[in-house]
Tab-separated table of C-alpha atoms in Angstrom:
chain	number	residue	atom	x	y	z
A	15	MET	CA	5.083	-22.653	-13.326
A	16	LYS	CA	5.173	-22.842	-10.209
A	17	ILE	CA	4.138	-19.824	-7.334
A	18	LYS	CA	7.658	-19.582	-5.789
A	19	GLU	CA	9.596	-19.660	-9.151
A	20	ARG	CA	6.972	-16.980	-10.198
A	21	PHE	CA	7.512	-14.977	-7.734
A	22	LEU	CA	11.344	-15.358	-7.747
A	23	LYS	CA	11.753	-14.556	-11.609
A	24	TYR	CA	9.433	-11.558	-10.307
A	25	VAL	CA	11.099	-9.925	-7.242
A	26	SER	CA	14.443	-10.749	-9.090
A	27	ILE	CA	13.551	-7.337	-10.992
A	28	ASN	CA	14.092	-4.423	-9.820
A	29	THR	CA	10.457	-1.773	-9.986
A	30	GLN	CA	11.550	0.389	-7.170
A	31	ALA	CA	9.326	3.828	-7.636
A	32	ASP	CA	10.989	7.568	-7.470
A	33	GLU	CA	9.945	9.690	-4.665
A	34	ASP	CA	10.578	12.590	-6.241
A	35	SER	CA	10.456	11.224	-9.961
A	36	SER	CA	7.647	13.581	-11.937
A	37	SER	CA	7.483	11.061	-14.954
A	38	VAL	CA	5.027	8.732	-14.763
A	39	PRO	CA	5.706	6.068	-14.546
A	40	SER	CA	7.512	6.689	-11.608
A	41	SER	CA	10.946	4.859	-12.937
A	42	VAL	CA	11.632	3.402	-15.976
A	43	CYS	CA	12.132	-0.021	-14.482
A	44	GLN	CA	8.955	-0.485	-13.545
A	45	LEU	CA	8.297	-1.249	-16.998
A	46	ASP	CA	10.687	-3.849	-17.385
A	47	LEU	CA	8.396	-6.307	-15.339
A	48	ALA	CA	5.292	-4.617	-17.084
A	49	ARG	CA	6.619	-5.698	-20.526
A	50	ILE	CA	7.096	-9.064	-18.718
A	51	LEU	CA	3.947	-9.715	-17.073
A	52	ALA	CA	2.127	-8.488	-20.582
A	53	GLN	CA	3.973	-11.319	-22.360
A	54	GLU	CA	3.221	-13.915	-19.733
A	55	CYS	CA	-1.097	-12.891	-20.110
A	56	LYS	CA	-0.800	-13.738	-23.532
A	57	GLU	CA	1.021	-16.802	-23.167
A	58	ILE	CA	-1.406	-17.618	-20.589
A	59	GLY	CA	-4.193	-17.037	-22.496
A	60	PHE	CA	-6.061	-13.307	-21.826
A	61	ASP	CA	-8.413	-13.140	-24.197
A	62	GLU	CA	-7.015	-8.983	-24.593
A	63	VAL	CA	-4.017	-7.841	-22.539
A	64	GLN	CA	-2.142	-4.314	-23.297
A	65	LEU	CA	0.290	-2.523	-21.539
A	66	ASP	CA	-0.616	1.566	-21.714
A	67	GLU	CA	1.318	4.055	-22.015
A	68	SER	CA	1.847	4.806	-18.524
A	69	GLY	CA	3.508	1.805	-17.463
A	70	ILE	CA	-0.076	-0.528	-16.371
A	71	VAL	CA	-0.933	-3.949	-17.765
A	72	TYR	CA	-4.082	-4.730	-17.912
A	73	ALA	CA	-5.704	-7.885	-19.537
A	74	THR	CA	-9.038	-9.369	-20.108
A	75	LEU	CA	-10.552	-12.964	-19.344
A	76	PHE	CA	-13.936	-12.981	-21.529
A	77	SER	CA	-16.601	-14.646	-19.718
A	78	THR	CA	-17.782	-18.651	-20.027
A	79	ASP	CA	-21.196	-17.856	-17.680
A	80	ASP	CA	-22.570	-14.544	-17.982
A	81	THR	CA	-24.556	-16.015	-14.487
A	82	LYS	CA	-21.681	-14.661	-12.707
A	83	ASP	CA	-20.281	-11.262	-11.688
A	84	ALA	CA	-17.470	-10.041	-13.165
A	85	ILE	CA	-14.525	-9.329	-11.075
A	86	GLY	CA	-11.356	-7.407	-11.540
A	87	PHE	CA	-8.119	-8.043	-9.935
A	88	LEU	CA	-5.166	-5.462	-9.069
A	89	ALA	CA	-0.983	-5.898	-8.004
A	90	HIS	CA	1.006	-2.997	-7.741
A	91	MET	CA	4.468	-3.455	-9.463
A	92	ASP	CA	6.346	-1.018	-8.127
A	93	THR	CA	9.009	-1.134	-4.653
A	94	ALA	CA	8.902	1.130	-2.000
A	95	CYS	CA	10.856	3.636	-1.289
A	96	GLU	CA	12.555	3.199	2.111
A	97	LEU	CA	15.026	0.073	1.075
A	98	SER	CA	16.964	-0.405	-2.541
A	99	GLY	CA	14.510	-3.559	-4.095
A	100	LYS	CA	18.144	-3.798	-6.600
A	101	ASP	CA	19.709	-7.028	-7.259
A	102	VAL	CA	17.570	-8.726	-4.208
A	103	LYS	CA	18.989	-11.870	-3.257
A	104	PRO	CA	16.388	-14.578	-1.933
A	105	ARG	CA	16.814	-17.306	0.610
A	106	ILE	CA	14.309	-20.159	0.948
A	107	ILE	CA	13.771	-21.409	4.686
A	108	GLU	CA	12.630	-24.638	4.485
A	109	ASN	CA	10.131	-26.093	7.256
A	110	TYR	CA	10.982	-23.256	10.084
A	111	GLN	CA	10.191	-24.487	13.051
A	112	GLY	CA	10.105	-21.000	14.984
A	113	GLU	CA	14.006	-20.600	15.350
A	114	VAL	CA	16.304	-17.033	14.453
A	115	ILE	CA	16.836	-16.973	11.101
A	116	GLN	CA	20.396	-14.990	10.667
A	117	LEU	CA	19.624	-12.833	7.517
A	118	ASN	CA	23.704	-11.673	6.938
A	119	ASP	CA	26.164	-11.295	9.475
A	120	HIS	CA	24.981	-7.325	10.928
A	121	TYR	CA	21.102	-9.036	10.918
A	122	SER	CA	18.895	-11.223	11.510
A	123	MET	CA	14.960	-11.749	12.926
A	124	SER	CA	13.340	-14.143	15.298
A	125	LYS	CA	9.195	-14.821	16.000
A	126	GLU	CA	9.569	-12.249	19.050
A	127	MET	CA	10.378	-9.119	17.489
A	128	TYR	CA	8.046	-10.166	14.794
A	129	PRO	CA	5.086	-12.353	15.969
A	130	ALA	CA	3.968	-12.778	12.016
A	131	LEU	CA	7.228	-16.015	12.216
A	132	ALA	CA	4.966	-17.496	14.560
A	133	THR	CA	2.048	-17.893	12.544
A	134	CYS	CA	4.358	-20.204	9.402
A	135	ILE	CA	5.639	-22.691	11.818
A	136	SER	CA	6.322	-25.995	9.163
A	137	GLU	CA	5.928	-23.499	6.394
A	138	ASP	CA	8.789	-22.669	3.646
A	139	LEU	CA	9.546	-18.823	3.475
A	140	ILE	CA	11.078	-16.892	1.538
A	141	VAL	CA	13.619	-13.845	2.823
A	142	THR	CA	16.412	-10.916	1.913
A	143	ASP	CA	19.848	-11.159	2.183
A	144	GLY	CA	19.629	-8.126	4.673
A	145	THR	CA	20.983	-5.594	1.576
A	146	THR	CA	17.752	-5.135	0.531
A	147	LEU	CA	13.732	-5.735	0.722
A	148	LEU	CA	12.376	-8.550	-0.902
A	149	GLY	CA	9.809	-7.300	-3.035
A	150	GLY	CA	6.615	-9.576	-1.250
A	151	ASP	CA	5.024	-5.718	-1.632
A	152	ASP	CA	2.812	-6.340	-4.435
A	153	LYS	CA	5.308	-9.079	-6.120
A	154	ALA	CA	3.116	-11.742	-3.721
A	155	GLY	CA	0.209	-10.384	-4.847
A	156	ILE	CA	0.674	-10.013	-8.873
A	157	ALA	CA	1.850	-14.248	-8.752
A	158	ILE	CA	-0.450	-15.319	-6.852
A	159	ILE	CA	-2.975	-13.540	-9.515
A	160	MET	CA	-0.962	-14.547	-12.341
A	161	SER	CA	-0.968	-19.260	-10.775
A	162	ALA	CA	-4.538	-18.526	-10.469
A	163	LEU	CA	-5.649	-17.126	-13.580
A	164	GLU	CA	-3.203	-19.488	-14.933
A	165	LYS	CA	-4.648	-22.574	-13.074
A	166	VAL	CA	-8.238	-21.178	-14.366
A	167	ILE	CA	-7.815	-20.931	-17.895
A	168	LYS	CA	-6.242	-24.471	-17.736
A	169	GLU	CA	-8.451	-26.181	-16.373
A	170	LYS	CA	-11.465	-24.194	-18.411
A	171	ILE	CA	-13.027	-23.335	-14.537
A	172	PRO	CA	-16.704	-22.095	-15.860
A	173	HIS	CA	-16.244	-17.499	-15.411
A	174	GLY	CA	-17.521	-14.359	-15.387
A	175	LYS	CA	-15.874	-11.483	-16.924
A	176	ILE	CA	-12.459	-11.284	-15.355
A	177	MET	CA	-10.029	-8.688	-15.422
A	178	VAL	CA	-6.745	-8.283	-13.998
A	179	ALA	CA	-4.094	-5.106	-13.433
A	180	PHE	CA	-0.728	-4.432	-12.631
A	181	THR	CA	-0.177	-0.797	-12.160
A	182	CYS	CA	2.669	0.832	-10.867
A	183	ASP	CA	3.671	4.131	-8.080
A	184	GLU	CA	1.831	2.401	-5.660
A	185	GLU	CA	4.000	3.584	-3.401
A	186	VAL	CA	4.415	6.704	-4.171
A	187	GLY	CA	0.692	7.558	-3.827
A	188	ARG	CA	0.164	7.153	-7.452
A	189	GLY	CA	-1.507	3.787	-8.595
A	190	THR	CA	-3.926	5.128	-10.010
A	191	ASP	CA	-3.951	8.928	-11.038
A	192	THR	CA	-3.445	7.005	-14.924
A	193	PHE	CA	-6.095	4.242	-14.706
A	194	ASP	CA	-9.121	3.844	-16.674
A	195	LEU	CA	-11.667	2.846	-15.483
A	196	ASP	CA	-13.542	2.680	-18.727
A	197	ARG	CA	-11.333	0.110	-19.566
A	198	PHE	CA	-11.259	-2.056	-16.845
A	199	ASP	CA	-15.786	-2.468	-16.638
A	200	VAL	CA	-15.958	-4.817	-14.218
A	201	ASP	CA	-18.820	-4.769	-11.136
A	202	TYR	CA	-16.083	-4.734	-8.379
A	203	ALA	CA	-11.973	-5.774	-7.774
A	204	TYR	CA	-9.686	-6.479	-5.419
A	205	THR	CA	-6.023	-5.907	-4.699
A	206	ILE	CA	-4.287	-8.442	-3.633
A	207	ASP	CA	-1.851	-6.286	-1.453
A	208	GLY	CA	-2.415	-7.861	2.400
A	209	GLY	CA	-1.197	-9.458	4.635
A	210	GLU	CA	-2.299	-12.076	6.388
A	211	VAL	CA	-4.455	-14.069	4.525
A	212	GLU	CA	-7.203	-14.682	6.528
A	213	CYS	CA	-8.353	-10.230	5.848
A	214	VAL	CA	-10.544	-9.238	3.908
A	215	ASP	CA	-10.246	-4.936	3.947
A	216	TYR	CA	-12.421	-2.427	4.121
A	217	GLU	CA	-12.122	-0.053	6.264
A	218	ASN	CA	-8.750	1.842	6.021
A	219	PHE	CA	-7.879	5.920	6.996
A	220	ASN	CA	-8.803	9.122	6.002
A	221	ALA	CA	-5.825	10.281	4.716
A	222	ALA	CA	-4.134	13.973	3.763
A	223	LYS	CA	-0.876	15.647	3.698
A	224	ALA	CA	-0.622	19.086	5.305
A	225	HIS	CA	2.432	21.351	4.434
A	226	ILE	CA	3.552	24.319	6.005
A	227	GLU	CA	6.212	27.258	4.914
A	228	ILE	CA	7.252	29.718	7.636
A	229	VAL	CA	8.716	33.133	6.072
A	230	GLY	CA	11.670	34.718	9.123
A	231	SER	CA	14.006	37.391	9.318
A	232	SER	CA	17.469	36.593	9.312
A	233	ILE	CA	19.753	39.650	11.003
A	234	HIS	CA	23.037	39.607	12.600
A	235	PRO	CA	22.981	38.578	15.771
A	236	GLY	CA	24.068	40.980	17.026
A	237	ASP	CA	22.016	43.639	15.783
A	238	ALA	CA	18.748	41.420	16.418
A	239	LYS	CA	17.222	42.877	19.136
A	240	ASP	CA	13.441	42.761	18.589
A	241	LYS	CA	13.672	42.590	14.598
A	242	MET	CA	15.330	38.588	14.169
A	243	ILE	CA	12.669	36.463	12.979
A	244	ASN	CA	13.739	32.889	13.410
A	245	ALA	CA	11.678	30.242	11.423
A	246	GLY	CA	13.099	27.156	11.975
A	247	LEU	CA	12.087	28.226	16.124
A	248	LEU	CA	8.632	29.026	14.798
A	249	ALA	CA	8.943	25.670	14.246
A	250	VAL	CA	9.872	23.548	16.923
A	251	GLU	CA	7.397	25.694	18.457
A	252	PHE	CA	4.068	25.504	15.790
A	253	ALA	CA	5.033	21.897	16.355
A	254	SER	CA	5.336	21.351	19.624
A	255	ARG	CA	1.774	22.138	19.894
A	256	PHE	CA	0.605	19.000	17.977
A	257	PRO	CA	-1.472	16.701	20.546
A	258	LYS	CA	1.888	14.656	22.392
A	259	GLU	CA	-0.444	11.472	22.603
A	260	GLN	CA	-1.754	11.390	18.983
A	261	ILE	CA	1.318	10.159	16.501
A	262	PRO	CA	2.100	6.811	14.843
A	263	SER	CA	4.042	5.355	18.093
A	264	LYS	CA	1.200	6.099	20.280
A	265	THR	CA	-1.737	5.179	18.429
A	266	GLU	CA	-3.223	2.163	17.593
A	267	GLY	CA	-6.880	-0.058	16.036
A	268	ARG	CA	-9.064	2.797	14.578
A	269	GLU	CA	-6.850	5.841	16.721
A	270	GLY	CA	-6.410	8.551	14.217
A	271	PHE	CA	-2.213	10.606	14.229
A	272	TYR	CA	-0.395	13.685	13.193
A	273	HIS	CA	2.852	12.540	11.668
A	274	LEU	CA	5.639	14.954	11.402
A	275	THR	CA	7.467	13.026	8.187
A	276	ASN	CA	9.599	16.332	7.710
A	277	LEU	CA	11.047	19.201	9.764
A	278	GLN	CA	13.327	21.304	8.183
A	279	GLY	CA	13.815	24.912	7.873
A	280	ASP	CA	17.130	28.251	8.474
A	281	VAL	CA	16.501	31.561	9.897
A	282	GLU	CA	14.991	32.705	6.735
A	283	LEU	CA	12.442	30.044	6.119
A	284	ALA	CA	10.956	26.219	7.947
A	285	THR	CA	8.528	24.192	6.149
A	286	LEU	CA	6.447	21.105	7.762
A	287	ASP	CA	5.389	18.323	6.230
A	288	TYR	CA	2.125	16.437	8.193
A	289	ILE	CA	0.228	13.293	7.566
A	290	LEU	CA	-3.006	12.876	8.775
A	291	ARG	CA	-5.234	9.994	9.220
A	292	GLU	CA	-8.502	9.142	10.783
A	293	HIS	CA	-10.617	6.468	10.674
A	294	ASP	CA	-13.981	8.931	11.410
A	295	GLU	CA	-14.828	11.077	8.983
A	296	ASP	CA	-15.746	13.514	11.677
A	297	LYS	CA	-12.641	13.441	13.138
A	298	PHE	CA	-10.533	13.599	10.028
A	299	LYS	CA	-12.214	16.905	9.346
A	300	ALA	CA	-11.716	17.984	13.308
A	301	GLN	CA	-7.835	17.241	12.169
A	302	LYS	CA	-7.875	18.852	8.866
A	303	ASP	CA	-9.892	21.763	10.654
A	304	PHE	CA	-7.213	21.796	13.681
A	305	VAL	CA	-4.436	22.756	11.279
A	306	THR	CA	-6.016	25.036	9.661
A	307	ASP	CA	-7.172	26.794	13.046
A	308	LEU	CA	-3.533	26.520	14.917
A	309	VAL	CA	-2.342	28.433	11.458
A	310	ASP	CA	-4.128	31.357	12.234
A	311	GLU	CA	-2.980	31.669	15.412
A	312	PHE	CA	0.606	31.759	14.886
A	313	ASN	CA	-0.354	34.122	11.917
A	314	GLN	CA	-2.243	36.700	13.611
A	315	LYS	CA	0.979	35.981	16.464
A	316	TYR	CA	3.571	36.615	14.084
A	317	ASP	CA	2.467	38.642	11.043
A	318	GLY	CA	1.027	35.677	8.553
A	319	ARG	CA	4.625	34.353	8.652
A	320	PHE	CA	2.955	30.742	8.069
A	321	GLN	CA	1.530	29.558	4.823
A	322	LEU	CA	-0.361	26.472	5.196
A	323	GLU	CA	-1.623	23.656	2.274
A	324	ILE	CA	-3.598	20.705	2.336
A	325	LYS	CA	-4.569	18.097	0.684
A	326	ASP	CA	-6.478	14.680	0.409
A	327	GLN	CA	-4.774	11.133	-0.288
A	328	TYR	CA	-7.739	9.216	-0.216
A	329	LYS	CA	-11.070	8.166	1.565
A	330	ASN	CA	-12.073	5.036	4.293
A	331	MET	CA	-13.058	3.138	1.783
A	332	TYR	CA	-16.191	1.522	4.088
A	333	SER	CA	-17.328	5.079	3.459
A	334	TYR	CA	-18.401	3.194	-0.004
A	335	ILE	CA	-18.288	-0.419	0.578
A	336	LYS	CA	-20.959	-0.113	3.355
A	337	HIS	CA	-24.109	0.201	-0.150
A	338	ASP	CA	-22.742	-2.494	-1.334
A	339	MET	CA	-21.493	-6.035	0.173
A	340	ARG	CA	-21.378	-8.060	-2.198
A	341	CYS	CA	-18.011	-7.855	-2.635
A	342	VAL	CA	-16.755	-8.161	0.830
A	343	ASP	CA	-19.473	-11.467	1.435
A	344	LYS	CA	-18.014	-13.487	-1.814
A	345	ALA	CA	-13.894	-12.682	-0.935
A	346	LYS	CA	-15.653	-14.251	2.893
A	347	GLN	CA	-17.444	-16.787	1.659
A	348	ALA	CA	-13.805	-17.630	-0.156
A	349	ILE	CA	-11.457	-18.055	2.304
A	350	GLU	CA	-14.120	-19.938	4.558
A	351	MET	CA	-14.207	-22.277	1.796
A	352	ALA	CA	-10.379	-22.325	1.981
A	353	GLY	CA	-10.559	-23.759	5.386
A	354	ILE	CA	-9.856	-20.025	6.933
A	355	LYS	CA	-12.102	-18.280	9.133
A	356	PRO	CA	-12.025	-14.754	7.447
A	357	VAL	CA	-11.622	-11.611	9.849
A	358	SER	CA	-11.579	-7.605	8.840
A	359	ASN	CA	-9.819	-5.241	11.019
A	360	PRO	CA	-9.326	-1.407	10.178
A	361	VAL	CA	-6.450	-0.482	7.932
A	362	ARG	CA	-4.283	1.923	9.321
A	363	GLY	CA	-3.095	2.406	6.146
A	364	GLY	CA	-4.479	3.160	2.326
A	365	THR	CA	-5.119	0.542	-0.930
A	366	ASP	CA	-5.309	1.989	-4.445
A	367	GLY	CA	-8.594	0.182	-3.533
A	368	ALA	CA	-9.518	3.522	-0.952
A	369	MET	CA	-9.270	5.287	-4.373
A	370	LEU	CA	-10.795	3.347	-6.551
A	371	SER	CA	-13.595	2.768	-4.857
A	372	GLU	CA	-13.664	6.505	-4.205
A	373	LYS	CA	-14.211	6.927	-7.751
A	374	GLY	CA	-17.240	4.422	-8.133
A	375	LEU	CA	-15.332	1.065	-8.161
A	376	LEU	CA	-15.754	-1.063	-4.965
A	377	THR	CA	-12.521	-2.397	-3.921
A	378	PRO	CA	-11.950	-3.994	-1.129
A	379	ASN	CA	-8.156	-5.328	0.031
A	380	LEU	CA	-6.849	-8.900	0.900
A	381	GLY	CA	-3.893	-10.786	1.692
A	382	THR	CA	-0.243	-12.074	0.338
A	383	GLY	CA	1.057	-14.357	2.576
A	384	SER	CA	3.784	-11.859	2.774
A	385	PHE	CA	4.749	-10.001	5.594
A	386	ASN	CA	7.147	-6.881	7.143
A	387	HIS	CA	6.899	-5.523	3.790
A	388	HIS	CA	9.803	-2.370	3.576
A	389	GLY	CA	12.748	-3.439	4.861
A	390	ARG	CA	15.005	-6.065	5.239
A	391	TYR	CA	12.780	-7.867	7.301
A	392	GLU	CA	10.517	-8.666	4.666
A	393	PHE	CA	9.814	-12.333	4.162
A	394	ALA	CA	6.910	-14.597	2.323
A	395	SER	CA	4.734	-17.819	3.283
A	396	ILE	CA	4.976	-20.302	-0.110
A	397	GLN	CA	2.259	-21.951	1.134
A	398	LYS	CA	0.176	-18.526	2.416
A	399	MET	CA	0.717	-17.374	-1.487
A	400	GLU	CA	-0.435	-20.708	-2.508
A	401	LYS	CA	-3.140	-20.187	-0.171
A	402	MET	CA	-4.387	-17.163	-1.597
A	403	VAL	CA	-4.667	-19.325	-4.998
A	404	ASP	CA	-6.880	-21.356	-3.799
A	405	ILE	CA	-9.237	-18.352	-2.570
A	406	VAL	CA	-9.008	-15.968	-5.792
A	407	ILE	CA	-10.017	-18.918	-8.087
A	408	ASN	CA	-12.668	-19.139	-5.143
A	409	ILE	CA	-13.806	-16.107	-5.590
A	410	ILE	CA	-14.088	-16.354	-9.551
A	411	LYS	CA	-15.947	-20.682	-8.705
A	412	TYR	CA	-18.828	-19.306	-6.242
């Protein structure tokens, strides 16, 4: 099966994660794709295939050359929560020449608005109809892995042990919660979950969530003098104390930020949710200390009405990978062999690979040839996906 047909088949299956669900996986629809992938892995000739109780598909190809490293490849089946992934109606733009792409009567995209389009001149693009996301994050990664491994098996390309895993709920931060590292026994692995095909990502944010709850005191406003404590106003005052230049819209590169993701409340109760992001570990600690100290200050001022919970989410994978760069060096070599100059940029986000690296499985991230993820302007380049198939095969062969 050509990668275009494979990708179009996968995006036709709704696998949108549910951030409000506590079930595993968070949405039953993810299992629809999991069952299809497990069957496809059997059909193309994997030696072992397992679909576990949490919806993860594991597939193993036994080694034909024990001198080669055991390597894993991962991609996630779920799509993002920001926009529907149901009833995706993709359209192919053949031989794109830089023109404005009209998705529907209301939405269009240009290379000026979305510079990734400018890197795809003369390529064939798969776009949305403007009403849903596309699902390239990360069904492009799944299609690349399946196409590469099908070729390895059919052409009897010599290889070490290869393991594949297709996971659930990456988009809601739970992609590795039930991942079985004992089952996935490889020397190192790669998530195929980025954009640009030249990228080898092995540096990402340290990440935490901060949840603040404020208890107020309500009374009739006519009798409120020196009695009412308005939790909503305290939340606004608290938020105003955060550094105004350290927000996502004013930072780039390795610059960290505080991102207020939710603020709601009334007189009696108010809550604020922040995500904290920093590449540097000392600066990350300072962010958490800042929030903790600010809550302490407000508790002193307002008689202990603030409660704080900080949860770490993932670490910068570089702090683990820097001690063994084999996986990075091999990926860069594979990209060079495909005629591309590899690059590595600090990722302003995180991947399943960050969590797996922290758990002991070094897992940098590679590209997919799909772009503008999580929205209606998402698109994928067929030629770039094909190039990624070559890169994955180069990793396996050499």
